mmCIF file of C-alpha atoms and ligand atoms in Angstrom:
data_model
loop_
_atom_site.group_PDB
_atom_site.id
_atom_site.type_symbol
_atom_site.label_atom_id
_atom_site.label_comp_id
_atom_site.label_asym_id
_atom_site.label_seq_id
_atom_site.Cartn_x
_atom_site.Cartn_y
_atom_site.Cartn_z
ATOM 1 C CA MET A 1 -0.318 -0.116 0.318
ATOM 2 C CA ILE A 2 3.003 2.445 0.728
ATOM 3 C CA SER A 3 5.554 2.106 -1.846
ATOM 4 C CA ILE A 4 9.277 3.417 -1.632
ATOM 5 C CA ALA A 5 11.614 2.903 -4.528
ATOM 6 C CA ASN A 6 14.895 3.933 -4.759
ATOM 7 C CA LEU A 7 14.644 7.338 -2.123
ATOM 8 C CA ARG A 8 17.405 9.014 -1.648
ATOM 9 C CA LYS A 9 17.323 12.689 0.817
ATOM 10 C CA VAL A 10 20.760 14.640 0.377
ATOM 11 C CA TYR A 11 20.004 17.956 2.898
ATOM 12 C CA GLU A 12 21.188 20.883 1.244
ATOM 13 C CA ASP A 13 22.177 22.851 4.006
ATOM 14 C CA ASN A 14 25.375 20.548 4.630
ATOM 15 C CA GLY A 15 25.350 18.684 1.631
ATOM 16 C CA TYR A 16 25.141 15.562 4.326
ATOM 17 C CA GLU A 17 22.885 12.140 2.644
ATOM 18 C CA ALA A 18 21.289 10.915 5.022
ATOM 19 C CA LEU A 19 18.997 8.437 2.679
ATOM 20 C CA LYS A 20 21.029 6.506 0.335
ATOM 21 C CA SER A 21 19.129 4.803 -1.767
ATOM 22 C CA ILE A 22 15.772 3.169 0.029
ATOM 23 C CA ASP A 23 13.161 1.010 -0.999
ATOM 24 C CA LEU A 24 10.046 -0.422 0.661
ATOM 25 C CA ASN A 25 6.638 -1.980 0.289
ATOM 26 C CA ILE A 26 4.209 -1.649 2.972
ATOM 27 C CA LYS A 27 0.877 -4.002 2.788
ATOM 28 C CA GLU A 28 -2.316 -2.531 4.405
ATOM 29 C CA GLY A 29 -2.963 -2.629 7.794
ATOM 30 C CA ASP A 30 0.704 -3.365 8.564
ATOM 31 C CA LEU A 31 2.315 -1.676 11.926
ATOM 32 C CA VAL A 32 5.775 -1.161 11.020
ATOM 33 C CA CYS A 33 8.498 0.207 12.530
ATOM 34 C CA LEU A 34 12.045 2.295 12.032
ATOM 35 C CA LEU A 35 14.357 0.447 14.100
ATOM 36 C CA GLY A 36 17.911 2.044 14.510
ATOM 37 C CA PRO A 37 20.482 4.476 15.978
ATOM 38 C CA SER A 38 20.622 7.563 16.292
ATOM 39 C CA GLY A 39 21.287 9.336 12.990
ATOM 40 C CA CYS A 40 20.663 6.597 10.819
ATOM 41 C CA GLY A 41 17.760 8.479 8.911
ATOM 42 C CA LYS A 42 13.893 7.147 10.979
ATOM 43 C CA THR A 43 12.601 11.046 11.194
ATOM 44 C CA THR A 44 13.913 11.833 7.371
ATOM 45 C CA ILE A 45 11.775 8.473 5.764
ATOM 46 C CA LEU A 46 8.837 9.377 8.581
ATOM 47 C CA ASN A 47 8.861 13.565 7.521
ATOM 48 C CA LEU A 48 9.719 12.093 3.891
ATOM 49 C CA LEU A 49 6.417 10.453 3.485
ATOM 50 C CA ALA A 50 5.050 13.531 5.597
ATOM 51 C CA GLY A 51 5.393 15.461 3.039
ATOM 52 C CA LEU A 52 7.554 17.447 5.556
ATOM 53 C CA LEU A 53 11.268 17.692 3.586
ATOM 54 C CA ASP A 54 11.183 16.504 -0.277
ATOM 55 C CA PRO A 55 13.893 13.437 -1.482
ATOM 56 C CA THR A 56 16.050 14.377 -2.942
ATOM 57 C CA SER A 57 15.674 11.931 -6.115
ATOM 58 C CA GLY A 58 13.242 8.797 -5.485
ATOM 59 C CA ASP A 59 9.259 7.693 -5.369
ATOM 60 C CA ILE A 60 6.948 7.294 -2.398
ATOM 61 C CA LYS A 61 3.532 5.645 -3.878
ATOM 62 C CA PHE A 62 0.765 5.339 -1.586
ATOM 63 C CA ASP A 63 -1.315 3.152 -3.316
ATOM 64 C CA ASN A 64 -0.526 3.286 -6.446
ATOM 65 C CA VAL A 65 -0.800 7.087 -6.476
ATOM 66 C CA SER A 66 2.871 9.264 -5.918
ATOM 67 C CA VAL A 67 2.362 11.677 -3.237
ATOM 68 C CA VAL A 68 5.869 12.756 -3.304
ATOM 69 C CA ASN A 69 4.448 17.021 -5.226
ATOM 70 C CA LYS A 70 1.572 16.788 -3.096
ATOM 71 C CA HIS A 71 1.040 18.737 -0.059
ATOM 72 C CA PRO A 72 1.258 17.302 3.323
ATOM 73 C CA LYS A 73 -2.458 18.112 3.681
ATOM 74 C CA ASP A 74 -3.084 16.354 0.595
ATOM 75 C CA ARG A 75 -1.932 13.162 2.145
ATOM 76 C CA ASN A 76 -4.649 11.695 4.169
ATOM 77 C CA ILE A 77 -1.895 11.197 6.733
ATOM 78 C CA GLY A 78 -1.940 11.716 10.761
ATOM 79 C CA LEU A 79 1.058 12.401 12.528
ATOM 80 C CA VAL A 80 1.963 12.111 16.462
ATOM 81 C CA PHE A 81 4.873 13.080 17.528
ATOM 82 C CA GLN A 82 7.742 12.797 20.859
ATOM 83 C CA ASN A 83 5.815 15.924 22.455
ATOM 84 C CA TYR A 84 2.234 15.404 21.694
ATOM 85 C CA ALA A 85 2.149 19.453 20.288
ATOM 86 C CA LEU A 86 -1.503 20.140 22.028
ATOM 87 C CA TYR A 87 -2.897 23.729 22.610
ATOM 88 C CA PRO A 88 -2.484 24.329 26.298
ATOM 89 C CA HIS A 89 -5.708 26.500 26.706
ATOM 90 C CA MET A 90 -7.778 24.627 24.854
ATOM 91 C CA THR A 91 -9.686 21.024 26.908
ATOM 92 C CA VAL A 92 -9.031 17.525 25.150
ATOM 93 C CA MET A 93 -12.417 17.587 23.100
ATOM 94 C CA GLU A 94 -10.830 21.303 21.249
ATOM 95 C CA ASN A 95 -8.025 19.607 21.055
ATOM 96 C CA VAL A 96 -9.430 16.088 19.649
ATOM 97 C CA MET A 97 -12.078 18.320 17.399
ATOM 98 C CA PHE A 98 -9.384 20.903 16.052
ATOM 99 C CA PRO A 99 -8.570 18.544 13.118
ATOM 100 C CA LEU A 100 -11.811 18.752 11.450
ATOM 101 C CA THR A 101 -13.047 21.866 12.834
ATOM 102 C CA VAL A 102 -10.801 23.716 10.133
ATOM 103 C CA GLY A 103 -9.139 23.721 6.268
ATOM 104 C CA ASN A 104 -11.329 23.337 3.189
ATOM 105 C CA LYS A 105 -13.111 20.354 4.525
ATOM 106 C CA LYS A 106 -14.077 21.592 7.773
ATOM 107 C CA THR A 107 -16.521 19.576 9.065
ATOM 108 C CA LYS A 108 -20.113 20.692 11.712
ATOM 109 C CA LYS A 109 -19.665 21.272 15.312
ATOM 110 C CA SER A 110 -22.171 18.649 16.660
ATOM 111 C CA LYS A 111 -20.935 16.379 13.876
ATOM 112 C CA ALA A 112 -17.051 17.141 14.541
ATOM 113 C CA LYS A 113 -17.811 17.006 18.303
ATOM 114 C CA GLU A 114 -19.736 12.834 17.069
ATOM 115 C CA ILE A 115 -16.486 11.966 15.651
ATOM 116 C CA ALA A 116 -14.076 13.360 18.284
ATOM 117 C CA GLN A 117 -16.405 11.201 20.426
ATOM 118 C CA LYS A 118 -16.558 8.015 18.561
ATOM 119 C CA TYR A 119 -12.873 8.121 18.965
ATOM 120 C CA MET A 120 -11.975 9.247 21.958
ATOM 121 C CA LYS A 121 -13.791 6.859 23.712
ATOM 122 C CA ILE A 122 -12.317 4.173 20.845
ATOM 123 C CA THR A 123 -8.773 5.767 23.143
ATOM 124 C CA ASN A 124 -10.019 5.535 26.535
ATOM 125 C CA ILE A 125 -10.237 9.027 27.027
ATOM 126 C CA THR A 126 -13.896 10.084 27.656
ATOM 127 C CA GLU A 127 -13.154 11.255 31.319
ATOM 128 C CA LEU A 128 -10.729 13.859 30.111
ATOM 129 C CA ALA A 129 -13.219 15.723 27.342
ATOM 130 C CA ASP A 130 -13.303 18.202 29.909
ATOM 131 C CA LYS A 131 -9.581 18.844 31.425
ATOM 132 C CA LYS A 132 -7.132 20.692 29.327
ATOM 133 C CA PRO A 133 -3.100 19.590 29.072
ATOM 134 C CA GLY A 134 -1.524 21.709 31.808
ATOM 135 C CA ASN A 135 -3.610 19.286 33.477
ATOM 136 C CA MET A 136 -2.365 15.645 32.506
ATOM 137 C CA SER A 137 0.075 13.063 32.669
ATOM 138 C CA GLY A 138 2.382 12.763 29.564
ATOM 139 C CA GLY A 139 0.359 8.704 29.469
ATOM 140 C CA GLN A 140 -2.894 10.629 28.772
ATOM 141 C CA GLN A 141 -1.721 13.411 26.335
ATOM 142 C CA GLN A 142 0.330 11.015 24.356
ATOM 143 C CA ARG A 143 -3.586 9.550 24.064
ATOM 144 C CA VAL A 144 -4.852 12.988 23.224
ATOM 145 C CA ALA A 145 -2.758 13.364 21.127
ATOM 146 C CA ILE A 146 -3.209 9.826 19.604
ATOM 147 C CA THR A 147 -6.839 10.776 18.998
ATOM 148 C CA ARG A 148 -6.508 14.046 17.402
ATOM 149 C CA ALA A 149 -4.766 12.190 14.637
ATOM 150 C CA LEU A 150 -7.425 9.788 14.561
ATOM 151 C CA VAL A 151 -10.004 12.328 13.608
ATOM 152 C CA GLN A 152 -9.570 12.698 10.304
ATOM 153 C CA ASN A 153 -9.925 8.881 9.325
ATOM 154 C CA PRO A 154 -6.062 8.970 7.661
ATOM 155 C CA LYS A 155 -5.399 5.956 5.378
ATOM 156 C CA VAL A 156 -1.820 6.231 7.069
ATOM 157 C CA LEU A 157 -0.495 7.283 10.990
ATOM 158 C CA LEU A 158 2.334 8.659 11.136
ATOM 159 C CA LEU A 159 4.951 8.323 14.600
ATOM 160 C CA ASP A 160 8.085 9.679 15.286
ATOM 161 C CA GLU A 161 9.082 8.263 18.955
ATOM 162 C CA PRO A 162 6.077 8.935 20.933
ATOM 163 C CA LEU A 163 6.643 6.481 24.086
ATOM 164 C CA SER A 164 10.079 8.763 24.799
ATOM 165 C CA ASN A 165 9.118 10.858 26.862
ATOM 166 C CA LEU A 166 7.122 8.240 29.361
ATOM 167 C CA ASP A 167 8.903 6.538 31.601
ATOM 168 C CA ALA A 168 9.415 2.388 31.223
ATOM 169 C CA ARG A 169 6.083 1.188 32.900
ATOM 170 C CA LEU A 170 4.168 3.333 30.686
ATOM 171 C CA ARG A 171 5.713 2.954 28.367
ATOM 172 C CA LEU A 172 5.085 -0.405 28.149
ATOM 173 C CA LYS A 173 1.409 0.423 29.041
ATOM 174 C CA ILE A 174 0.767 3.270 25.784
ATOM 175 C CA ARG A 175 2.339 0.659 23.529
ATOM 176 C CA GLU A 176 0.508 -2.150 23.793
ATOM 177 C CA GLU A 177 -2.753 0.166 23.413
ATOM 178 C CA ILE A 178 -0.951 1.082 20.985
ATOM 179 C CA ARG A 179 -0.898 -1.920 19.400
ATOM 180 C CA ARG A 180 -4.375 -2.464 20.373
ATOM 181 C CA LEU A 181 -5.593 0.990 18.903
ATOM 182 C CA VAL A 182 -4.131 0.458 14.976
ATOM 183 C CA LYS A 183 -5.010 -3.156 14.812
ATOM 184 C CA GLU A 184 -8.828 -2.158 15.928
ATOM 185 C CA ILE A 185 -9.248 0.300 13.423
ATOM 186 C CA GLY A 186 -7.203 -1.031 10.546
ATOM 187 C CA ILE A 187 -4.588 1.219 9.379
ATOM 188 C CA THR A 188 -1.219 1.397 7.972
ATOM 189 C CA THR A 189 1.312 2.594 10.689
ATOM 190 C CA ILE A 190 4.840 3.433 10.934
ATOM 191 C CA PHE A 191 6.168 3.775 14.276
ATOM 192 C CA VAL A 192 9.729 5.561 14.968
ATOM 193 C CA THR A 193 12.091 4.183 17.979
ATOM 194 C CA HIS A 194 15.949 3.231 18.703
ATOM 195 C CA ASP A 195 14.377 0.602 21.579
ATOM 196 C CA GLN A 196 14.608 -2.875 19.847
ATOM 197 C CA GLU A 197 12.559 -3.809 23.172
ATOM 198 C CA GLU A 198 9.604 -2.302 21.922
ATOM 199 C CA ALA A 199 9.653 -2.987 18.126
ATOM 200 C CA LEU A 200 10.304 -6.314 18.574
ATOM 201 C CA SER A 201 7.561 -6.005 20.518
ATOM 202 C CA ILE A 202 4.489 -3.724 18.816
ATOM 203 C CA SER A 203 5.151 -4.445 15.587
ATOM 204 C CA ASP A 204 4.144 -6.947 11.903
ATOM 205 C CA LYS A 205 7.694 -5.908 10.554
ATOM 206 C CA ILE A 206 10.185 -3.867 11.006
ATOM 207 C CA VAL A 207 13.148 -2.047 9.151
ATOM 208 C CA ILE A 208 16.087 -1.844 10.195
ATOM 209 C CA MET A 209 18.385 1.303 9.471
ATOM 210 C CA ASP A 210 21.767 1.733 9.475
ATOM 211 C CA GLN A 211 23.647 5.643 7.936
ATOM 212 C CA GLY A 212 21.055 5.992 5.148
ATOM 213 C CA ILE A 213 20.493 2.379 4.186
ATOM 214 C CA VAL A 214 18.114 -0.554 5.462
ATOM 215 C CA GLN A 215 20.056 -3.283 6.164
ATOM 216 C CA GLN A 216 16.932 -5.334 6.645
ATOM 217 C CA TYR A 217 13.376 -5.592 6.616
ATOM 218 C CA ASP A 218 11.765 -9.163 8.335
ATOM 219 C CA ILE A 219 8.745 -10.083 10.320
ATOM 220 C CA PRO A 220 10.479 -10.231 14.461
ATOM 221 C CA GLN A 221 11.915 -12.797 15.083
ATOM 222 C CA ASN A 222 13.710 -13.465 11.797
ATOM 223 C CA LEU A 223 15.388 -9.730 12.208
ATOM 224 C CA TYR A 224 17.098 -12.063 15.566
ATOM 225 C CA LEU A 225 17.040 -15.496 14.688
ATOM 226 C CA GLU A 226 18.155 -15.095 10.499
ATOM 227 C CA PRO A 227 20.105 -11.496 10.610
ATOM 228 C CA ALA A 228 21.240 -10.380 7.617
ATOM 229 C CA ASN A 229 24.330 -9.464 7.987
ATOM 230 C CA LEU A 230 26.711 -8.418 11.230
ATOM 231 C CA PHE A 231 25.162 -4.690 11.954
ATOM 232 C CA VAL A 232 21.220 -6.923 12.510
ATOM 233 C CA ALA A 233 22.657 -9.703 14.998
ATOM 234 C CA LYS A 234 24.779 -6.625 16.706
ATOM 235 C CA PHE A 235 21.781 -4.533 17.002
ATOM 236 C CA MET A 236 19.225 -7.589 17.878
ATOM 237 C CA GLY A 237 19.834 -8.671 21.222
ATOM 238 C CA ASN A 238 19.787 -8.295 24.735
ATOM 239 C CA PRO A 239 23.029 -9.093 26.120
ATOM 240 C CA ILE A 240 24.290 -8.185 23.052
ATOM 241 C CA ILE A 241 25.815 -10.960 20.311
ATOM 242 C CA ASN A 242 29.786 -11.798 21.459
ATOM 243 C CA ILE A 243 32.289 -11.236 18.116
ATOM 244 C CA PHE A 244 35.317 -13.223 17.462
ATOM 245 C CA GLU A 245 37.986 -12.517 14.551
ATOM 246 C CA MET A 246 38.999 -16.133 13.082
ATOM 247 C CA LYS A 247 41.671 -16.761 10.394
ATOM 248 C CA LYS A 248 40.680 -19.810 8.232
ATOM 249 C CA GLU A 249 43.392 -22.448 8.363
ATOM 250 C CA GLU A 250 42.978 -25.760 6.701
ATOM 251 C CA ASP A 251 39.907 -27.048 7.599
ATOM 252 C CA TYR A 252 38.594 -24.472 10.621
ATOM 253 C CA LEU A 253 38.505 -21.007 11.666
ATOM 254 C CA LYS A 254 41.340 -21.010 14.224
ATOM 255 C CA GLY A 255 41.157 -18.405 17.786
ATOM 256 C CA SER A 256 43.899 -19.037 19.754
ATOM 257 C CA ASP A 257 41.107 -20.967 22.732
ATOM 258 C CA PHE A 258 38.585 -22.887 20.581
ATOM 259 C CA SER A 259 37.982 -23.020 16.646
ATOM 260 C CA ILE A 260 35.256 -23.851 14.141
ATOM 261 C CA LYS A 261 36.043 -27.261 12.445
ATOM 262 C CA LEU A 262 33.822 -25.942 9.162
ATOM 263 C CA ASP A 263 33.295 -29.936 8.290
ATOM 264 C CA LYS A 264 31.129 -29.810 11.354
ATOM 265 C CA LEU A 265 28.555 -26.954 9.875
ATOM 266 C CA ASP A 266 25.314 -27.862 8.440
ATOM 267 C CA LYS A 267 26.383 -27.467 4.829
ATOM 268 C CA THR A 268 22.207 -26.521 4.003
ATOM 269 C CA ARG A 269 22.500 -23.139 5.579
ATOM 270 C CA VAL A 270 26.614 -22.540 3.801
ATOM 271 C CA LYS A 271 26.472 -19.516 1.876
ATOM 272 C CA ASP A 272 30.265 -19.252 0.882
ATOM 273 C CA ASP A 273 32.816 -21.387 -0.027
ATOM 274 C CA PHE A 274 35.789 -20.205 2.909
ATOM 275 C CA ASN A 275 38.645 -19.360 0.106
ATOM 276 C CA LYS A 276 39.009 -15.496 2.452
ATOM 277 C CA SER A 277 41.774 -15.347 5.172
ATOM 278 C CA LYS A 278 39.538 -14.171 8.127
ATOM 279 C CA TYR A 279 36.062 -14.599 9.060
ATOM 280 C CA ILE A 280 34.356 -13.185 12.063
ATOM 281 C CA VAL A 281 32.012 -15.212 14.452
ATOM 282 C CA GLY A 282 29.099 -14.739 15.947
ATOM 283 C CA ILE A 283 27.782 -17.209 19.114
ATOM 284 C CA ARG A 284 24.214 -15.694 21.043
ATOM 285 C CA PRO A 285 24.818 -15.289 24.959
ATOM 286 C CA GLU A 286 21.971 -18.211 24.995
ATOM 287 C CA TYR A 287 23.961 -20.644 22.571
ATOM 288 C CA PHE A 288 26.900 -21.275 25.434
ATOM 289 C CA LYS A 289 26.486 -24.435 26.521
ATOM 290 C CA LEU A 290 27.649 -25.590 29.695
ATOM 291 C CA THR A 291 28.739 -29.180 29.025
ATOM 292 C CA THR A 292 31.525 -31.544 29.488
ATOM 293 C CA PRO A 293 33.196 -32.627 27.734
ATOM 294 C CA SER A 294 34.026 -29.451 26.393
ATOM 295 C CA LEU A 295 34.951 -26.866 22.679
ATOM 296 C CA PHE A 296 36.641 -24.989 25.046
ATOM 297 C CA ASN A 297 37.282 -23.609 29.321
ATOM 298 C CA ALA A 298 37.683 -20.586 30.897
ATOM 299 C CA GLU A 299 37.516 -19.021 33.792
ATOM 300 C CA ILE A 300 34.045 -17.121 35.428
ATOM 301 C CA GLU A 301 35.089 -13.069 35.971
ATOM 302 C CA THR A 302 31.771 -12.429 37.016
ATOM 303 C CA VAL A 303 28.533 -13.622 37.682
ATOM 304 C CA GLU A 304 25.388 -11.603 37.523
ATOM 305 C CA LEU A 305 21.816 -12.627 38.344
ATOM 306 C CA ILE A 306 18.781 -10.928 35.801
ATOM 307 C CA GLY A 307 15.843 -11.918 35.888
ATOM 308 C CA LYS A 308 15.303 -15.609 35.605
ATOM 309 C CA ASP A 309 18.626 -15.541 33.862
ATOM 310 C CA ARG A 310 22.262 -15.370 35.217
ATOM 311 C CA ILE A 311 24.636 -13.848 32.963
ATOM 312 C CA VAL A 312 27.928 -14.911 33.082
ATOM 313 C CA ASN A 313 30.586 -12.767 32.210
ATOM 314 C CA PHE A 314 34.461 -14.833 30.814
ATOM 315 C CA THR A 315 37.201 -14.435 28.189
ATOM 316 C CA ILE A 316 37.479 -16.283 25.390
ATOM 317 C CA ASN A 317 39.822 -15.799 22.407
ATOM 318 C CA GLY A 318 41.056 -12.578 23.652
ATOM 319 C CA GLU A 319 36.775 -10.732 23.618
ATOM 320 C CA HIS A 320 35.023 -10.087 26.584
ATOM 321 C CA SER A 321 31.606 -13.019 26.421
ATOM 322 C CA LYS A 322 29.429 -13.550 27.865
ATOM 323 C CA ALA A 323 26.810 -16.455 28.246
ATOM 324 C CA ILE A 324 23.390 -17.113 29.811
ATOM 325 C CA THR A 325 22.507 -19.664 31.739
ATOM 326 C CA ASP A 326 20.130 -21.730 33.754
ATOM 327 C CA ILE A 327 19.395 -19.531 36.974
ATOM 328 C CA ASN A 328 19.970 -23.098 39.483
ATOM 329 C CA ASP A 329 23.241 -23.604 37.390
ATOM 330 C CA LYS A 330 25.968 -22.810 40.371
ATOM 331 C CA VAL A 331 28.514 -21.559 38.385
ATOM 332 C CA LYS A 332 31.008 -19.383 40.252
ATOM 333 C CA GLU A 333 33.039 -15.881 40.065
ATOM 334 C CA ASN A 334 36.986 -17.529 39.335
ATOM 335 C CA GLU A 335 36.126 -20.830 38.638
ATOM 336 C CA ILE A 336 37.117 -22.537 35.740
ATOM 337 C CA VAL A 337 33.849 -24.237 33.590
ATOM 338 C CA GLY A 338 33.999 -25.917 30.639
ATOM 339 C CA PHE A 339 31.579 -24.215 27.288
ATOM 340 C CA ASP A 340 29.913 -25.845 23.548
ATOM 341 C CA ILE A 341 28.579 -24.717 21.030
ATOM 342 C CA GLU A 342 26.004 -26.008 18.674
ATOM 343 C CA TYR A 343 27.305 -25.846 15.424
ATOM 344 C CA ASP A 344 23.499 -24.772 13.570
ATOM 345 C CA LYS A 345 23.262 -21.257 16.071
ATOM 346 C CA ILE A 346 26.020 -19.999 15.550
ATOM 347 C CA TYR A 347 27.471 -17.346 12.515
ATOM 348 C CA ILE A 348 29.542 -15.937 10.689
ATOM 349 C CA PHE A 349 30.729 -13.260 9.026
ATOM 350 C CA GLU A 350 32.844 -11.996 6.080
ATOM 351 C CA GLU A 351 34.908 -9.189 6.857
ATOM 352 C CA ASP A 352 33.362 -6.723 5.526
ATOM 353 C CA GLY A 353 29.469 -7.923 7.369
ATOM 354 C CA ARG A 354 28.025 -10.117 4.952
ATOM 355 C CA ARG A 355 26.484 -13.217 6.566
ATOM 356 C CA VAL A 356 28.276 -16.582 5.065
ATOM 357 C CA TYR A 357 26.619 -19.210 7.339
HETATM 358 P P1 ATP B 401 17.345 9.864 16.093
HETATM 359 O O1 ATP B 401 16.980 8.969 16.356
HETATM 360 O O2 ATP B 401 18.418 10.281 16.624
HETATM 361 O O3 ATP B 401 16.270 10.850 16.046
HETATM 362 P P2 ATP B 401 17.100 9.432 13.275
HETATM 363 O O4 ATP B 401 17.168 8.379 12.561
HETATM 364 O O5 ATP B 401 15.849 9.567 12.984
HETATM 365 O O6 ATP B 401 18.137 9.717 14.656
HETATM 366 P P3 ATP B 401 17.149 11.633 11.143
HETATM 367 O O7 ATP B 401 16.810 12.742 12.146
HETATM 368 O O8 ATP B 401 17.172 10.969 10.007
HETATM 369 O O9 ATP B 401 18.586 10.460 12.593
HETATM 370 O O10 ATP B 401 18.857 12.136 10.893
HETATM 371 C C1 ATP B 401 19.732 11.448 9.852
HETATM 372 C C2 ATP B 401 21.332 12.236 9.818
HETATM 373 O O11 ATP B 401 20.608 13.272 9.069
HETATM 374 C C3 ATP B 401 21.484 12.145 10.493
HETATM 375 O O12 ATP B 401 23.261 12.711 10.617
HETATM 376 C C4 ATP B 401 21.577 14.494 11.194
HETATM 377 O O13 ATP B 401 22.297 14.532 12.013
HETATM 378 C C5 ATP B 401 20.646 14.747 9.599
HETATM 379 N N1 ATP B 401 19.861 15.757 9.386
HETATM 380 C C6 ATP B 401 18.621 15.527 9.964
HETATM 381 N N2 ATP B 401 18.022 16.720 9.664
HETATM 382 C C7 ATP B 401 18.964 17.495 9.081
HETATM 383 C C8 ATP B 401 18.691 18.501 8.232
HETATM 384 N N3 ATP B 401 18.119 19.495 8.475
HETATM 385 N N4 ATP B 401 19.971 19.499 7.229
HETATM 386 C C9 ATP B 401 21.126 18.843 7.817
HETATM 387 N N5 ATP B 401 20.871 17.657 7.930
HETATM 388 C C10 ATP B 401 20.457 16.642 8.949
#
């Protein structure tokens, strides 16, 4: 329903190429998160979709019709920002009705009130109708801002870090509400965030970006289980994936403490002939298993208890590494323990980040 093709954006004031060449197709009714580190271009994409910026080149289509030359008002979008931007002198009802009562598509006041009431019911803010924004919590103000974006029945809802100003507990609550709400209405929604947990919990699909390039566009579990490249593997997961630079020597990828035997790899997952001299091996902390006999022994440096998991820290192949073990594993600091890995759970990348296993 939204298709973005070869979209490029160079900011004219400093010549910075914020988006290199973006191609994306977003299905009608999907909730898609744009996720990535600060400065990767998330807000730039959102502003291009909204029409607040013009692309340097490329095209954006809503329902097969190009919108790049359309004024923001004519794109049929709802926009919600991190700062709620409510009118402080107006009540909640007046704020929500406002978009309906201005512009050339003015709705009669009584009708506008009826529409506002309908959406306020869906977003659970009916009792706030007579309050002014100054007397409300951040979560309530953000619900009002979302309701105001929805009253014009937009085709697309664009949300730019809408939960950043809320405390952790409220973020959890409102993000669930947003998912429920947009699914109930069936509106195509694009949500910008730099919080991977937030993106994983609410999205149908996630766009992972870095340096103005889409690194992977996929369903949440694939980003974790089947990362397209080293950037995605490192970005997704907490604690982050363990990374080891290893030298190719005969049939092994060699490290100072442990090596990977290439003929033990699952052949169906190999996308390369391993003819380079160096590779990067990624092993998620949950796939280091405490076992004997083991692939390597390591001295446990520290143990952290996080929720139901124990995270043990050790140094192997010259890298600070982490393993997640069961709460019942009685591993102690300064103890030497044996670890093994599951060959079908590791990832191997070329030096440029391309995944080959
Ligand atoms: P954040 O999470 O920090 O908001 P982002 O991923 O949304 O980051 P953008 O705001 O899209 O990133 O910015 C992408 C890049 O473009 C950044 O390096 C930023 O400094 C640059 N940039 C953004 N706006 C402008 C502008 N008006 N003029 C020049 N450069 C800009």
